[in-house]
Tab-separated table of C-alpha atoms in Angstrom:
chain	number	residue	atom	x	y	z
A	1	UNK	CA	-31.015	1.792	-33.584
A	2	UNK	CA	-29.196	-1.504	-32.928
A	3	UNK	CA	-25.507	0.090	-33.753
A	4	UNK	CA	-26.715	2.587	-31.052
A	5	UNK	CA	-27.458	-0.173	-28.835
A	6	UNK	CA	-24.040	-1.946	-29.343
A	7	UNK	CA	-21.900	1.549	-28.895
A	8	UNK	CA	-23.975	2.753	-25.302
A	9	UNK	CA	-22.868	-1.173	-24.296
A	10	UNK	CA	-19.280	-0.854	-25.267
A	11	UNK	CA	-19.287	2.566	-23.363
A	12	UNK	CA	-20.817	1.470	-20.607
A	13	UNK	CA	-18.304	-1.639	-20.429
A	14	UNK	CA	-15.321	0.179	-20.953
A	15	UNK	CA	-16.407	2.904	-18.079
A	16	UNK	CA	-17.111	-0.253	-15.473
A	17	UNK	CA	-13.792	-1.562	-16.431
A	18	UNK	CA	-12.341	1.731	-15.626
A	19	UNK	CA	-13.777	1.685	-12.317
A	20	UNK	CA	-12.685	-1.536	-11.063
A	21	UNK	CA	-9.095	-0.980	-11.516
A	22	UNK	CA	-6.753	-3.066	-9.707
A	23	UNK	CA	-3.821	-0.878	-9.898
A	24	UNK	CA	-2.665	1.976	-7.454
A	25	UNK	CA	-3.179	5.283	-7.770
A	26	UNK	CA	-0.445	8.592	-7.363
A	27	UNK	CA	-0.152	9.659	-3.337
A	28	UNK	CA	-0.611	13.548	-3.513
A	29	UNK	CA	1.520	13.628	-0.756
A	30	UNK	CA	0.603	16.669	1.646
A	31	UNK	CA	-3.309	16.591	0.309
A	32	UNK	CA	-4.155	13.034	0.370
A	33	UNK	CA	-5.077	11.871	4.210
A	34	UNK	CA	-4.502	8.239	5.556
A	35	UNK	CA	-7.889	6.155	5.983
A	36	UNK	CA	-6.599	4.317	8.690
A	37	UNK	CA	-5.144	7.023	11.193
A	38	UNK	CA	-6.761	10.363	9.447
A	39	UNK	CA	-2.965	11.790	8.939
A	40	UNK	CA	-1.944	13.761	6.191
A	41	UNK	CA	0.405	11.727	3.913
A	42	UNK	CA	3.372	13.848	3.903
A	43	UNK	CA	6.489	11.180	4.054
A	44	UNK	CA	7.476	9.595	0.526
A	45	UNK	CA	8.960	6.264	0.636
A	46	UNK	CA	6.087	4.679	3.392
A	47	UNK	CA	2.841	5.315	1.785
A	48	UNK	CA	0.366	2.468	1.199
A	49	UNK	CA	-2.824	1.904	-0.720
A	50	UNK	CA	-5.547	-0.911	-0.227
A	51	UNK	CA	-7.771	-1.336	-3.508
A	52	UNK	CA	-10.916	-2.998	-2.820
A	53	UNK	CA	-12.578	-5.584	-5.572
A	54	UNK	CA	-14.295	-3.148	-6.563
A	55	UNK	CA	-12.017	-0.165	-7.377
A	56	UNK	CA	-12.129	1.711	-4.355
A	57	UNK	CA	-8.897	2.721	-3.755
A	58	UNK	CA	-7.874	3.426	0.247
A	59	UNK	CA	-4.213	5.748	1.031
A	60	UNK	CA	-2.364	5.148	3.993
A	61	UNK	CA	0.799	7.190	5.359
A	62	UNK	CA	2.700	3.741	6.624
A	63	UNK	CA	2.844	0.673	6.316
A	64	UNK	CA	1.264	-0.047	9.395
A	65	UNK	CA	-1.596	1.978	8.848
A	66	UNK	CA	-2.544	-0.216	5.880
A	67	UNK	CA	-1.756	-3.850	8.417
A	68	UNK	CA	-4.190	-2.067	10.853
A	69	UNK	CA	-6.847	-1.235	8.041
A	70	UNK	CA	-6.893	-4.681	6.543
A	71	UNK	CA	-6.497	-6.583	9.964
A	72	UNK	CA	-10.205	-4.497	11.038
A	73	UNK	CA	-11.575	-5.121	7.436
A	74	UNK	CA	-10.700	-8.413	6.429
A	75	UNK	CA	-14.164	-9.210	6.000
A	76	UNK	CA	-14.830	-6.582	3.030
A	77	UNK	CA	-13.630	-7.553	-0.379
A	78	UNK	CA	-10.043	-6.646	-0.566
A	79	UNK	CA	-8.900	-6.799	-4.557
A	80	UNK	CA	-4.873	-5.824	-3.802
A	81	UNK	CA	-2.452	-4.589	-0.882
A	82	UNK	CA	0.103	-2.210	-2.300
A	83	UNK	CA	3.032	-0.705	-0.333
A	84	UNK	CA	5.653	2.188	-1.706
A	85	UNK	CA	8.935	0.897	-2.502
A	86	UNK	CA	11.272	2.816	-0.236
A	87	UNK	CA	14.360	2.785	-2.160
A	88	UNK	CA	12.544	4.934	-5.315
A	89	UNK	CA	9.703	6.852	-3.376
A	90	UNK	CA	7.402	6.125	-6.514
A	91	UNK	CA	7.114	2.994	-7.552
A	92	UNK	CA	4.239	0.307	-5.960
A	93	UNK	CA	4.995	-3.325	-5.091
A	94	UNK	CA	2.022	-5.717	-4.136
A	95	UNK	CA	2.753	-5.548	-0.239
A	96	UNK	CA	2.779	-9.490	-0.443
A	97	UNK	CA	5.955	-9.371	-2.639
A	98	UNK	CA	7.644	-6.743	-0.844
A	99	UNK	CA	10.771	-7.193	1.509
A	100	UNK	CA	10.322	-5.493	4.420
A	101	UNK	CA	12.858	-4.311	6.968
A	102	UNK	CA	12.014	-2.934	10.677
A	103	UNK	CA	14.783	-0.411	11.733
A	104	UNK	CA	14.573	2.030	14.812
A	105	UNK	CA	17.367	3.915	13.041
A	106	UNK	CA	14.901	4.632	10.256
A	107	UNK	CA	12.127	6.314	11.644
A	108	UNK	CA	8.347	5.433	10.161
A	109	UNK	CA	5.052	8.031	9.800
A	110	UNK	CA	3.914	5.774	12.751
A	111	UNK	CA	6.767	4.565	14.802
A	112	UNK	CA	6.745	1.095	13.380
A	113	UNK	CA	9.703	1.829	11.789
A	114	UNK	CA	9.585	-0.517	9.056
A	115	UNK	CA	9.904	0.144	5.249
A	116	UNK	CA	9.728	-1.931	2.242
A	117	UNK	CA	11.923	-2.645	-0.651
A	118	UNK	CA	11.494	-4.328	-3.985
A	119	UNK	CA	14.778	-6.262	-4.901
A	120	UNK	CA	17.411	-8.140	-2.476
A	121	UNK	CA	20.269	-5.709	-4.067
A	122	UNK	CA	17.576	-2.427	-2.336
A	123	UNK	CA	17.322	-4.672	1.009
A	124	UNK	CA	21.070	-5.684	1.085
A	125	UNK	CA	22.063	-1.971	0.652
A	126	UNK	CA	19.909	-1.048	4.004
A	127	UNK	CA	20.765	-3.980	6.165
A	128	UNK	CA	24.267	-3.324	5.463
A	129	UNK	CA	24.208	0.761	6.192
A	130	UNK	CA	21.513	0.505	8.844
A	131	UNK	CA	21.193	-3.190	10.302
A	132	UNK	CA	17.438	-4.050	10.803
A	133	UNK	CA	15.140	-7.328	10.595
A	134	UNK	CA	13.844	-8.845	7.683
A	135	UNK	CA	10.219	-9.692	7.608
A	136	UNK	CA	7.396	-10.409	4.853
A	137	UNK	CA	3.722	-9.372	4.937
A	138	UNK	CA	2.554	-12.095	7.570
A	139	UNK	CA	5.030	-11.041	9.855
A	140	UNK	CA	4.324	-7.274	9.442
A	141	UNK	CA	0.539	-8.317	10.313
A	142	UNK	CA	2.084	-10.028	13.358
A	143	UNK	CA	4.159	-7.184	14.203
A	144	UNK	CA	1.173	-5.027	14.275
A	145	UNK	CA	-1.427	-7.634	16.114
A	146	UNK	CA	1.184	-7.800	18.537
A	147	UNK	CA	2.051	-3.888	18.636
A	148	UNK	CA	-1.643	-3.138	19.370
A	149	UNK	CA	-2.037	-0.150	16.767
């Protein structure tokens, strides 16, 4: 009876671990639908995901969809901010890490037209081809305060 005990409480652990996880999830880009704007996410390379402490995990089609979302719900437990690294299409970076560029020539899901990249090399390569600002996340949350969205 006791060995039964133990295994139901390492099941039961390892299930509540599973379902706090901290890392994002795949965009099914052209099913999955922004929480912020209610969009389809259809654009690769601008997607977003906010994963709350507790697992929940929130998609956004841009960048500024996920600013807007955490700006309105700062007050809920927010466990990461993840953006899509432009330069791959696939690959997360913690949107506090990321570079991020703002480019009208380089048109955003929302008309922000900003992007992020993960390395200088990925940021160097669009500044040089495209021009653009460099920001970080407190600017993008700025940029978005200041746009209204």
């Amino acid at each position: 009876m006791l060995n039964n005990l133990k295994i139901f409480l390492i099941l039961v652990t390892i299930v509540l671990f599973q379902s706090c996880q901290n890392t994002p999830e795949k965009i099914d880009y052209g099913k999955d639908i922004c929480a912020e704007c209610n969009m389809g996410i259809v654009e690769r390379g601008y997607g977003a995901e906010l994963i709350s402490s507790k697992g929940k995990v929130y998609k956004f089609d841009s960048i500024e969809c996920l600013a807007n979302y955490y700006l309105k719900n700062k007050s809920k437990e927010v466990g990461s901010l993840w953006v899509t690294d432009f330069a791959s299409n696939k690959k997360f970076i913690p949107a506090v890490n990321a570079i991020y560029i703002k480019n009208d020539k380089i048109h955003s899901p929302m008309g922000l037209n900003v992007l992020a990249v993960e390395t200088i090399k990925e940021k160097d390569s669009i500044i040089d081809n495209y021009g653009g600002k460099v920001l970080n996340w407190k600017d993008i949350l700025k940029l978005v305060t200041a746009d209204g969205s």
